[in-house]
Each structure stands twice: as C-alpha cells, then as structure tokens.
Amino acid sequence: MERITRLETLQAKRAFEQFANEHGVTIHHYHCDNGIFADTQFRAACKAAGQTISFCGVNAHHQNGVAEKRIRDLRDSARSMLLLARHNWPGAITAHLWGFALHYASVIRRNTVREGEKRSPVQKFAGIEDIPVLSDFHTFGCPT
C-alpha cells in the first residue's frame, strides 16, 4: 500500500482549497480520520487558515459515512467498468488499469445528475449551470 507523505498531504490540501476558492467555496471545517491528518503540520495548516478540524474515533468509519459510502460506490463502479472492459477486450485490459478505472468512475460520478436531484455534484459545488456533454463519455477501455 502506498503512503502519502506529510508534504504531499499539505500540497493536496492547498490544491483542494485553491480549487474550492476558484469556485467561490470556502472550506471552514475538516472531519478526518486520525492518520496523517492528526499530524501537527496538518493541524497547524488548518489553524493558520482559520479552519477547524475534528476526528473520527478509531475504527469508527461510520462517523464519516458519506465519504465511506462514496468510496465504496466509486470502488464498485470502477470494478464493474474494469470487469466489463476485460470481458470485451481481454487482450488489452489488465488490472493495471485500475487507477484509470477509478479516476473515470469519479469523473462520471461528479458530472452526472443522480436520481431525485436536479444538478450534478460539480454543478452544486461550483455553483454553475454548465451541463456536461454526454457525448464526451465513453465506455471504459473501449478502443477508439
């Protein structure tokens, strides 16, 4: 399992907050697990930005159920896409494409409207009305 360093975590925090700020969203609070987010540097970065931080209990993933459900949904979607692609193009598709499948599952999830909703997650987060061009989405792994 690959670990992310403290520096990379802080860089990711800054990049996320910059993205959020570009869309008029201000991050006020983080709810994290105890891992690298409990590090003094991460806490200091939150304090310097005027943000608060809270932590899940040990092995209490249910305390961050929304994020855990999203992770599970993305994982399941990526697995399904990879299996279908492998079935259709066995000579070209391997498990090494897992990262690409996971990324594409995320792209699809954030750009499509869920049942009972009127806007996609990106539209809600960024406060935009742009509609994604559905013809830009293709079957994962499909030769073009």
mmCIF file of C-alpha atoms in Angstrom:
data_model
loop_
_atom_site.group_PDB
_atom_site.id
_atom_site.type_symbol
_atom_site.label_atom_id
_atom_site.label_comp_id
_atom_site.label_asym_id
_atom_site.label_seq_id
_atom_site.Cartn_x
_atom_site.Cartn_y
_atom_site.Cartn_z
ATOM 1 C CA MET A 1 0.000 0.000 0.000
ATOM 2 C CA GLU A 2 1.372 3.372 -0.980
ATOM 3 C CA ARG A 3 1.583 6.050 1.705
ATOM 4 C CA ILE A 4 1.292 9.763 1.113
ATOM 5 C CA THR A 5 3.827 11.975 2.872
ATOM 6 C CA ARG A 6 3.024 14.946 5.100
ATOM 7 C CA LEU A 7 4.240 17.316 2.410
ATOM 8 C CA GLU A 8 2.030 15.699 -0.234
ATOM 9 C CA THR A 9 -0.958 15.865 2.122
ATOM 10 C CA LEU A 10 -0.409 19.585 2.707
ATOM 11 C CA GLN A 11 0.038 20.165 -1.043
ATOM 12 C CA ALA A 12 -3.233 18.314 -1.689
ATOM 13 C CA LYS A 13 -4.984 20.421 0.976
ATOM 14 C CA ARG A 14 -3.758 23.637 -0.646
ATOM 15 C CA ALA A 15 -4.705 22.446 -4.148
ATOM 16 C CA PHE A 16 -8.201 21.447 -2.989
ATOM 17 C CA GLU A 17 -8.742 24.759 -1.228
ATOM 18 C CA GLN A 18 -7.496 26.681 -4.261
ATOM 19 C CA PHE A 19 -9.945 24.752 -6.451
ATOM 20 C CA ALA A 20 -12.724 25.471 -3.972
ATOM 21 C CA ASN A 21 -11.855 29.176 -3.778
ATOM 22 C CA GLU A 22 -11.855 29.468 -7.580
ATOM 23 C CA HIS A 23 -15.490 28.344 -7.432
ATOM 24 C CA GLY A 24 -16.494 30.616 -4.575
ATOM 25 C CA VAL A 25 -16.414 27.905 -1.899
ATOM 26 C CA THR A 26 -14.617 28.474 1.392
ATOM 27 C CA ILE A 27 -13.540 25.478 3.457
ATOM 28 C CA HIS A 28 -14.333 26.063 7.123
ATOM 29 C CA HIS A 29 -14.004 22.606 8.675
ATOM 30 C CA TYR A 30 -12.394 19.217 8.098
ATOM 31 C CA HIS A 31 -13.667 15.940 9.594
ATOM 32 C CA CYS A 32 -10.880 13.377 9.247
ATOM 33 C CA ASP A 33 -9.580 10.060 10.420
ATOM 34 C CA ASN A 34 -6.691 10.085 12.872
ATOM 35 C CA GLY A 35 -3.942 9.127 10.422
ATOM 36 C CA ILE A 36 -1.809 11.783 8.799
ATOM 37 C CA PHE A 37 -4.480 14.408 9.411
ATOM 38 C CA ALA A 38 -3.742 14.340 13.153
ATOM 39 C CA ASP A 39 -0.174 15.414 12.349
ATOM 40 C CA THR A 40 0.878 18.720 13.904
ATOM 41 C CA GLN A 41 1.692 20.212 10.492
ATOM 42 C CA PHE A 42 -1.800 19.492 9.126
ATOM 43 C CA ARG A 43 -3.404 20.867 12.269
ATOM 44 C CA ALA A 44 -1.209 23.968 12.089
ATOM 45 C CA ALA A 45 -2.173 24.492 8.432
ATOM 46 C CA CYS A 46 -5.857 24.315 9.390
ATOM 47 C CA LYS A 47 -5.359 26.738 12.266
ATOM 48 C CA ALA A 48 -3.420 29.159 10.039
ATOM 49 C CA ALA A 49 -6.286 29.094 7.534
ATOM 50 C CA GLY A 50 -8.863 29.736 10.279
ATOM 51 C CA GLN A 51 -10.353 26.269 9.866
ATOM 52 C CA THR A 52 -11.499 23.816 12.493
ATOM 53 C CA ILE A 53 -10.835 20.098 12.459
ATOM 54 C CA SER A 54 -12.487 17.105 14.123
ATOM 55 C CA PHE A 55 -11.604 13.427 14.054
ATOM 56 C CA CYS A 56 -13.398 10.113 13.738
ATOM 57 C CA GLY A 57 -12.865 7.639 16.525
ATOM 58 C CA VAL A 58 -10.502 4.731 15.922
ATOM 59 C CA ASN A 59 -12.150 2.187 13.584
ATOM 60 C CA ALA A 60 -15.299 4.336 13.610
ATOM 61 C CA HIS A 61 -15.688 4.711 9.863
ATOM 62 C CA HIS A 62 -19.432 5.091 10.373
ATOM 63 C CA GLN A 63 -18.714 8.595 11.712
ATOM 64 C CA ASN A 64 -17.806 9.662 8.189
ATOM 65 C CA GLY A 65 -20.457 7.578 6.474
ATOM 66 C CA VAL A 66 -20.999 9.875 3.486
ATOM 67 C CA ALA A 67 -17.342 9.696 2.462
ATOM 68 C CA GLU A 68 -17.124 5.950 3.142
ATOM 69 C CA LYS A 69 -20.231 5.333 1.004
ATOM 70 C CA ARG A 70 -18.797 7.439 -1.823
ATOM 71 C CA ILE A 71 -15.526 5.497 -1.692
ATOM 72 C CA ARG A 72 -17.425 2.204 -1.821
ATOM 73 C CA ASP A 73 -19.581 3.383 -4.723
ATOM 74 C CA LEU A 74 -16.536 4.542 -6.693
ATOM 75 C CA ARG A 75 -14.712 1.287 -5.999
ATOM 76 C CA ASP A 76 -17.724 -0.778 -7.090
ATOM 77 C CA SER A 77 -18.200 1.303 -10.231
ATOM 78 C CA ALA A 78 -14.517 1.061 -11.171
ATOM 79 C CA ARG A 79 -14.548 -2.700 -10.589
ATOM 80 C CA SER A 80 -17.619 -3.101 -12.798
ATOM 81 C CA MET A 81 -16.101 -0.999 -15.585
ATOM 82 C CA LEU A 82 -12.829 -2.913 -15.425
ATOM 83 C CA LEU A 83 -14.572 -6.298 -15.466
ATOM 84 C CA LEU A 84 -16.737 -5.350 -18.441
ATOM 85 C CA ALA A 85 -13.765 -3.969 -20.346
ATOM 86 C CA ARG A 86 -11.746 -7.101 -19.555
ATOM 87 C CA HIS A 87 -14.637 -9.275 -20.760
ATOM 88 C CA ASN A 88 -14.964 -7.353 -24.037
ATOM 89 C CA TRP A 89 -11.254 -6.775 -24.749
ATOM 90 C CA PRO A 90 -9.316 -9.484 -22.856
ATOM 91 C CA GLY A 91 -6.113 -8.926 -24.808
ATOM 92 C CA ALA A 92 -5.919 -5.247 -23.982
ATOM 93 C CA ILE A 93 -7.367 -4.800 -20.492
ATOM 94 C CA THR A 94 -5.498 -5.778 -17.327
ATOM 95 C CA ALA A 95 -5.779 -4.994 -13.631
ATOM 96 C CA HIS A 96 -3.000 -2.444 -14.142
ATOM 97 C CA LEU A 97 -5.715 -0.100 -15.446
ATOM 98 C CA TRP A 98 -7.379 0.013 -12.009
ATOM 99 C CA GLY A 99 -6.282 3.600 -11.334
ATOM 100 C CA PHE A 100 -7.691 4.795 -14.652
ATOM 101 C CA ALA A 101 -10.984 2.997 -13.995
ATOM 102 C CA LEU A 102 -11.240 4.555 -10.528
ATOM 103 C CA HIS A 103 -10.496 8.018 -11.894
ATOM 104 C CA TYR A 104 -13.070 7.618 -14.680
ATOM 105 C CA ALA A 105 -15.673 6.405 -12.164
ATOM 106 C CA SER A 106 -15.036 9.612 -10.220
ATOM 107 C CA VAL A 107 -15.349 11.769 -13.356
ATOM 108 C CA ILE A 108 -18.664 10.140 -14.235
ATOM 109 C CA ARG A 109 -19.982 10.404 -10.673
ATOM 110 C CA ARG A 110 -19.228 14.087 -10.235
ATOM 111 C CA ASN A 111 -20.560 15.091 -13.658
ATOM 112 C CA THR A 112 -23.855 13.201 -13.785
ATOM 113 C CA VAL A 113 -27.113 14.020 -12.071
ATOM 114 C CA ARG A 114 -28.300 11.466 -9.526
ATOM 115 C CA GLU A 115 -31.883 10.268 -9.294
ATOM 116 C CA GLY A 116 -34.040 12.793 -7.453
ATOM 117 C CA GLU A 117 -31.533 15.602 -7.999
ATOM 118 C CA LYS A 118 -31.582 18.485 -10.459
ATOM 119 C CA ARG A 119 -27.844 19.203 -10.608
ATOM 120 C CA SER A 120 -24.629 17.186 -10.636
ATOM 121 C CA PRO A 121 -22.187 17.292 -7.716
ATOM 122 C CA VAL A 122 -19.844 19.580 -9.704
ATOM 123 C CA GLN A 123 -22.705 21.940 -10.506
ATOM 124 C CA LYS A 124 -23.687 22.085 -6.828
ATOM 125 C CA PHE A 125 -20.133 22.523 -5.538
ATOM 126 C CA ALA A 126 -19.092 25.155 -8.053
ATOM 127 C CA GLY A 127 -22.467 26.879 -8.293
ATOM 128 C CA ILE A 128 -22.521 26.540 -12.078
ATOM 129 C CA GLU A 129 -25.238 25.576 -14.504
ATOM 130 C CA ASP A 130 -22.979 24.144 -17.238
ATOM 131 C CA ILE A 131 -24.296 20.818 -18.453
ATOM 132 C CA PRO A 132 -21.702 18.124 -19.224
ATOM 133 C CA VAL A 133 -21.537 16.973 -22.828
ATOM 134 C CA LEU A 134 -22.644 13.367 -22.596
ATOM 135 C CA SER A 135 -21.040 12.506 -25.929
ATOM 136 C CA ASP A 136 -17.678 13.072 -24.189
ATOM 137 C CA PHE A 137 -18.295 9.987 -22.024
ATOM 138 C CA HIS A 138 -17.323 6.609 -23.482
ATOM 139 C CA THR A 139 -17.342 3.014 -22.327
ATOM 140 C CA PHE A 140 -14.235 2.476 -20.191
ATOM 141 C CA GLY A 141 -11.496 0.646 -22.048
ATOM 142 C CA CYS A 142 -13.259 0.797 -25.394
ATOM 143 C CA PRO A 143 -10.831 1.042 -28.309
ATOM 144 C CA THR A 144 -11.290 4.290 -30.209
#
